[in-house]
Coordinates of C-alpha atoms and ligand atoms in Angstrom, one line a residue:
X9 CA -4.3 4.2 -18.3
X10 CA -3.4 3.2 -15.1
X11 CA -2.7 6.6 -12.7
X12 CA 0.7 6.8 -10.5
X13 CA -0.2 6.2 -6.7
X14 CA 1.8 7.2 -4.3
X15 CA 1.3 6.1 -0.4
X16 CA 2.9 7.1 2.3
X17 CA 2.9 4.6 5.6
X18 CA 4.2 5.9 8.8
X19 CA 3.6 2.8 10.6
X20 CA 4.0 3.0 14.6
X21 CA 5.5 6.7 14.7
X22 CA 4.1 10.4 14.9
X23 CA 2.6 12.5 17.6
X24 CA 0.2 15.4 17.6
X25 CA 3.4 18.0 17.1
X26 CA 5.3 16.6 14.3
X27 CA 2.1 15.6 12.4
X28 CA 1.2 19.1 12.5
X29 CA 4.3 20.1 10.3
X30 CA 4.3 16.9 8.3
X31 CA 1.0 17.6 7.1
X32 CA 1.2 21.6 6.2
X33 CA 4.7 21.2 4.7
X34 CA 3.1 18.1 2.4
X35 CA -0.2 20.1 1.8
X36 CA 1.6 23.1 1.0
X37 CA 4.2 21.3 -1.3
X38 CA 1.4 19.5 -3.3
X39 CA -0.3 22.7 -3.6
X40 CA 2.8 24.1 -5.3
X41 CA 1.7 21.4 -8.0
X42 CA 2.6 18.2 -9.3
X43 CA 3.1 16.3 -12.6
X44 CA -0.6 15.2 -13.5
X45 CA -2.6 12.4 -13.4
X46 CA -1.4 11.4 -9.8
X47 CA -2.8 10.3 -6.8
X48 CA -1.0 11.2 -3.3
X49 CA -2.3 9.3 -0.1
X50 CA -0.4 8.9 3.7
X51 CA -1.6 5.5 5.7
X52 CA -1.4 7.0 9.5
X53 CA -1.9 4.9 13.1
X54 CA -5.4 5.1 14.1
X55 CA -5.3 7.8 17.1
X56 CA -4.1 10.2 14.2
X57 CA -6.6 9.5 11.2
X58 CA -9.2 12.5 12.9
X59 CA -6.2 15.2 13.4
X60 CA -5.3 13.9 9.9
X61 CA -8.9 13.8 8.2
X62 CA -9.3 18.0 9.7
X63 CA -6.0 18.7 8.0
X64 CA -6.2 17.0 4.4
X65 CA -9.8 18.3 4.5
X66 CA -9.2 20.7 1.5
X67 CA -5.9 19.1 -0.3
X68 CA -5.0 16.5 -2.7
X69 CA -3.4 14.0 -0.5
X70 CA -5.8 11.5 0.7
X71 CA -6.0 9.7 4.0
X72 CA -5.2 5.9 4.6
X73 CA -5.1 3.4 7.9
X74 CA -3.1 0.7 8.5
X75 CA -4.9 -1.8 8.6
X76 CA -8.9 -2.6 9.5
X77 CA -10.7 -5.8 11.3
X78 CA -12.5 -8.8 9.2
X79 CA -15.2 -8.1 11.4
X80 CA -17.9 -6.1 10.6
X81 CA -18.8 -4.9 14.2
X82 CA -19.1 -6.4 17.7
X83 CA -17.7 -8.3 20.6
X84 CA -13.8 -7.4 18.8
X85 CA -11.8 -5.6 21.9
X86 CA -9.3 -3.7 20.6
X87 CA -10.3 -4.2 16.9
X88 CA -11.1 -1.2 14.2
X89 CA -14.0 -1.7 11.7
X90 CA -14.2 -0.7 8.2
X91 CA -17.5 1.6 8.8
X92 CA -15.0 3.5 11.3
X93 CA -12.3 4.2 9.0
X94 CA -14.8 5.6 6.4
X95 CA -16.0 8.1 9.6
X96 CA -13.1 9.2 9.9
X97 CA -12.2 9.7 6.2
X98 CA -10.3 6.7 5.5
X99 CA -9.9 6.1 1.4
X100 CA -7.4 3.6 1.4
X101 CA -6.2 0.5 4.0
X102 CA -3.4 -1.1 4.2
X103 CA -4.0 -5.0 4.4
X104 CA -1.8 -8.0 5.0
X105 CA 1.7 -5.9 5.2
X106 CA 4.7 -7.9 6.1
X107 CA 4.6 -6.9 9.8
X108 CA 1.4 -7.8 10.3
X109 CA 1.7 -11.2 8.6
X110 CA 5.0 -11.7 11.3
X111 CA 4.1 -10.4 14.1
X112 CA 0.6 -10.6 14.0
X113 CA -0.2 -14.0 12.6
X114 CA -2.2 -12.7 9.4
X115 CA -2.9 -15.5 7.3
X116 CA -3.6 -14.9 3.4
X117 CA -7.6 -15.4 4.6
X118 CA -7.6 -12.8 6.8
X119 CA -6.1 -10.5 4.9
X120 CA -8.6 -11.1 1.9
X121 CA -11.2 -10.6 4.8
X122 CA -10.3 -7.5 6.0
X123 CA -9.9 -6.4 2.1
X124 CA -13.3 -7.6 1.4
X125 CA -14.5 -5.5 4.6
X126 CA -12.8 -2.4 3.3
X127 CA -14.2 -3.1 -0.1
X128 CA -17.9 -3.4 1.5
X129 CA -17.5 0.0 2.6
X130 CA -16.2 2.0 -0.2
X131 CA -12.7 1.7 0.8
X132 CA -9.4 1.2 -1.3
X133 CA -7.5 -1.9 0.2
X134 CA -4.0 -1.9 -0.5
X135 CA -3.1 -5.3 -0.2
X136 CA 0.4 -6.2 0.9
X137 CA 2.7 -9.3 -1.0
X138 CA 5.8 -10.3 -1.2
X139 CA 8.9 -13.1 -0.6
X140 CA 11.2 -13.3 1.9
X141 CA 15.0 -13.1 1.5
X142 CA 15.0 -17.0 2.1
X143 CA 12.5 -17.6 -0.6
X144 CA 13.6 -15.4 -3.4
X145 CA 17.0 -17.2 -2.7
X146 CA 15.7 -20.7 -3.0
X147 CA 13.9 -19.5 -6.3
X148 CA 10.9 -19.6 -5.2
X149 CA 9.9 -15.8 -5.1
X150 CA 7.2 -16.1 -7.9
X151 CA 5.6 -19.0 -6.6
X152 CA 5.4 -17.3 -3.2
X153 CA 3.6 -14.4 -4.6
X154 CA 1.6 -16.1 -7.0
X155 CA 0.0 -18.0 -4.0
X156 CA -0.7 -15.1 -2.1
X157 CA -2.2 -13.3 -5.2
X158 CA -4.2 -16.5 -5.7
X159 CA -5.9 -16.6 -2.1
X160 CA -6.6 -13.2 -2.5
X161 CA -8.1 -13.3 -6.1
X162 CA -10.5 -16.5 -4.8
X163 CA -11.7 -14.6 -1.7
X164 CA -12.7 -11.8 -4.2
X165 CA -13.6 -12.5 -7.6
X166 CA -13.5 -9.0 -9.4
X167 CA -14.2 -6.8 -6.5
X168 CA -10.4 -7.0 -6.9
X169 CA -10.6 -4.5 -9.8
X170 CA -11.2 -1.8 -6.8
X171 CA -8.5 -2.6 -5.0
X172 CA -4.4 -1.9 -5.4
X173 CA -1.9 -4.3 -4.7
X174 CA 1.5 -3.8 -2.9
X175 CA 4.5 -5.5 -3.9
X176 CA 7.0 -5.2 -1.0
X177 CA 9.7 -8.0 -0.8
X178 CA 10.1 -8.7 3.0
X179 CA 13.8 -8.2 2.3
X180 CA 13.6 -5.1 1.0
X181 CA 11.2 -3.4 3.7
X182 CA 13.3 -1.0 5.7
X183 CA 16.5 -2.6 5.2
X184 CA 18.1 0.2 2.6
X185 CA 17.9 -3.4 -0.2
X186 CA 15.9 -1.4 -2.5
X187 CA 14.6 -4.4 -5.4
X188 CA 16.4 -3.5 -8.8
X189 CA 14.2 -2.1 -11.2
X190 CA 14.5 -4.9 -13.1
X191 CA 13.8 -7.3 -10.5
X192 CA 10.6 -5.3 -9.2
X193 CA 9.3 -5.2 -12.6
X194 CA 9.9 -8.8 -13.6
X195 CA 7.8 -9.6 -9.8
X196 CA 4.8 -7.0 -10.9
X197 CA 4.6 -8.9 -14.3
X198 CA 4.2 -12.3 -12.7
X199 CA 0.9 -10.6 -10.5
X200 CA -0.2 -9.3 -13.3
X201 CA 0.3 -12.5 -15.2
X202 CA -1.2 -14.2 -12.3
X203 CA -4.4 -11.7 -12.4
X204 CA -4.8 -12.0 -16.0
X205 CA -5.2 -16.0 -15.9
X206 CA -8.4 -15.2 -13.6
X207 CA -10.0 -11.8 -15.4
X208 CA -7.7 -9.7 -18.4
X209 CA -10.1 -6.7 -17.2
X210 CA -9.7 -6.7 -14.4
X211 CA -5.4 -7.5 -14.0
X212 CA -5.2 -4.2 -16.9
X213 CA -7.0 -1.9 -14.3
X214 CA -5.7 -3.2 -11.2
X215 CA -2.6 -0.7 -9.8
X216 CA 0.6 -2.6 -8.6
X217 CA 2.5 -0.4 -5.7
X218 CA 6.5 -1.4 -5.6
X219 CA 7.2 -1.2 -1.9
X220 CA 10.5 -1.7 -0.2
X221 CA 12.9 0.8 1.0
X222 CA 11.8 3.1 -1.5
X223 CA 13.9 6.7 -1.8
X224 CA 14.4 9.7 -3.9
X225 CA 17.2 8.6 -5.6
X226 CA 15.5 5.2 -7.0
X227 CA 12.0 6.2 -7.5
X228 CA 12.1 7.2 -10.6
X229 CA 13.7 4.5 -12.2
X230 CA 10.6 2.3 -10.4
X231 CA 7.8 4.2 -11.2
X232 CA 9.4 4.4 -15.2
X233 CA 8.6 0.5 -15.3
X234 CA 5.6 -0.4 -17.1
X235 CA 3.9 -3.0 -14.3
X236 CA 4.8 -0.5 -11.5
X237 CA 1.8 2.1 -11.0
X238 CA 3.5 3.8 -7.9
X239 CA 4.8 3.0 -4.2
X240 CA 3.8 2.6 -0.9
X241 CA 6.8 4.2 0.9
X242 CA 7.2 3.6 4.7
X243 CA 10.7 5.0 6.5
X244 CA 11.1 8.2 3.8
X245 CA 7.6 8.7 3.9
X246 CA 8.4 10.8 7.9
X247 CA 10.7 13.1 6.2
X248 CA 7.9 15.3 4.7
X249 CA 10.3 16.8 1.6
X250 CA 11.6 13.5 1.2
X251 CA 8.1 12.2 0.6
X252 CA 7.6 15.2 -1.4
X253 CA 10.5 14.6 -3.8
X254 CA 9.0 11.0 -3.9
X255 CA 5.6 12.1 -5.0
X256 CA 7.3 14.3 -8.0
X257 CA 9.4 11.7 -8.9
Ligands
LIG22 C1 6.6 -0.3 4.2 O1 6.6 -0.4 5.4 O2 5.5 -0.5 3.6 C2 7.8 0.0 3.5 C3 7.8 -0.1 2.2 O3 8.8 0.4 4.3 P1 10.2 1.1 3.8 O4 9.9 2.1 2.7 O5 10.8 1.7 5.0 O6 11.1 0.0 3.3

């Protein structure tokens, strides 16, 4: 039985102050308890993962970065390693999310890299797929996602089976366009599929994330299909209760 993850990722935003009541009004609410067998996790920028790692110290809700260099150490200005994360309490990464793979070039190597990096050091890589809105409407959503799954799975063999994977349809990713239920499920078959043609094991164990302009109102309906194991929830994951509600869901 696969458990029901859910990630928060604030991207780019926070400071010192509002952190500081994000995280005791989401320690305090998961401490008022939550339907079992779940798993609660927030993906912050790096200057915040130490302020974050003092205050999740004692509670459920693990800590996450956003993403984490292919590079093990060295000559990398600017670049964050793996072994750094873990100092600073890192459980989870996020790898390869649509904004990186636009504005940062990320190519479907790299981002198996960096997951094999995080892997290396004990770390949970969430890995990040999904279509644009010009290739689910060419029909070629599947293939698109079956190709990134694919560069992924040959970069890492079964070391996958530690790993979760994140599907966020570009189109859906802070535009309000939540994916049908439906339509999300249908897409987290296909991976699944996709995973089970390299290793059954291993595509039964692996947790799917839906991601995409997820909300109170349709989370439950997402997390009730049988291929979606949770979400990775970026804009209502800054409104603390919101992310709350999302987390009972
Ligand atoms: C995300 O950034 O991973 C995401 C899913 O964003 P949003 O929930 O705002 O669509």
């Amino acid at each position: 039985m696969r458990p029901l993850i859910v990630v928060g990722n604030w991207k780019m935003n926070g400071s010192l102050t509002t952190n500081q009541a994000w995280l005791s009004t989401v320690v305090t609410g998961l401490q008022k308890g939550m339907p079992a067998g779940r798993r609660f996790a927030v993906c912050v920028p790096f200057p915040y993962l130490s302020q974050c790692m003092n205050a999740l110290s004692a509670s459920p809700l693990l800590l996450g970065a956003q993403d984490v260099s292919a590079h093990v150490s060295g000559a990398y200005t600017g670049e964050v390693s793996a072994n750094m994360l873990r100092d600073l309490g890192a459980s989870y990464v996020i790898v390869g999310h649509s904004e990186r793979r636009m504005h940062h070039f990320e190519t479907n190597d790299a981002v198996a890299l960096k997951a094999a990096c995080a892997l290396d050091e004990g770390i949970i890589p969430i890995i990040c797929v999904g279509e644009t809105a010009d290739e689910r409407n060419s029909g070629r959503a599947v293939d698109v996602v079956r190709g990134q799954v694919n560069a992924i799975v040959g970069q890492l063999q079964d070391r996958l089976v530690d790993s979760l994977i994140a599907y966020e349809p570009v189109w859906a990713i802070g535009t309000g366009k939540v994916a049908s239920a439906p339509i999300a499920q249908e897409m987290h078959r296909a991976i699944r599929l996709q995973l089970a043609e390299f290793d059954e094991e291993v595509a039964s164990h692996v947790g799917i994330l839906y991601g995409g302009s997820i909300k109170p109102e349709n989370a439950t309906e997402l997390f009730a299909m049988p291929d979606i194991d949770g979400g990775l929830v970026g804009g209502a994951s800054l409104d603390a209760k919101e992310f709350l509600e999302i987390c009972r869901a």
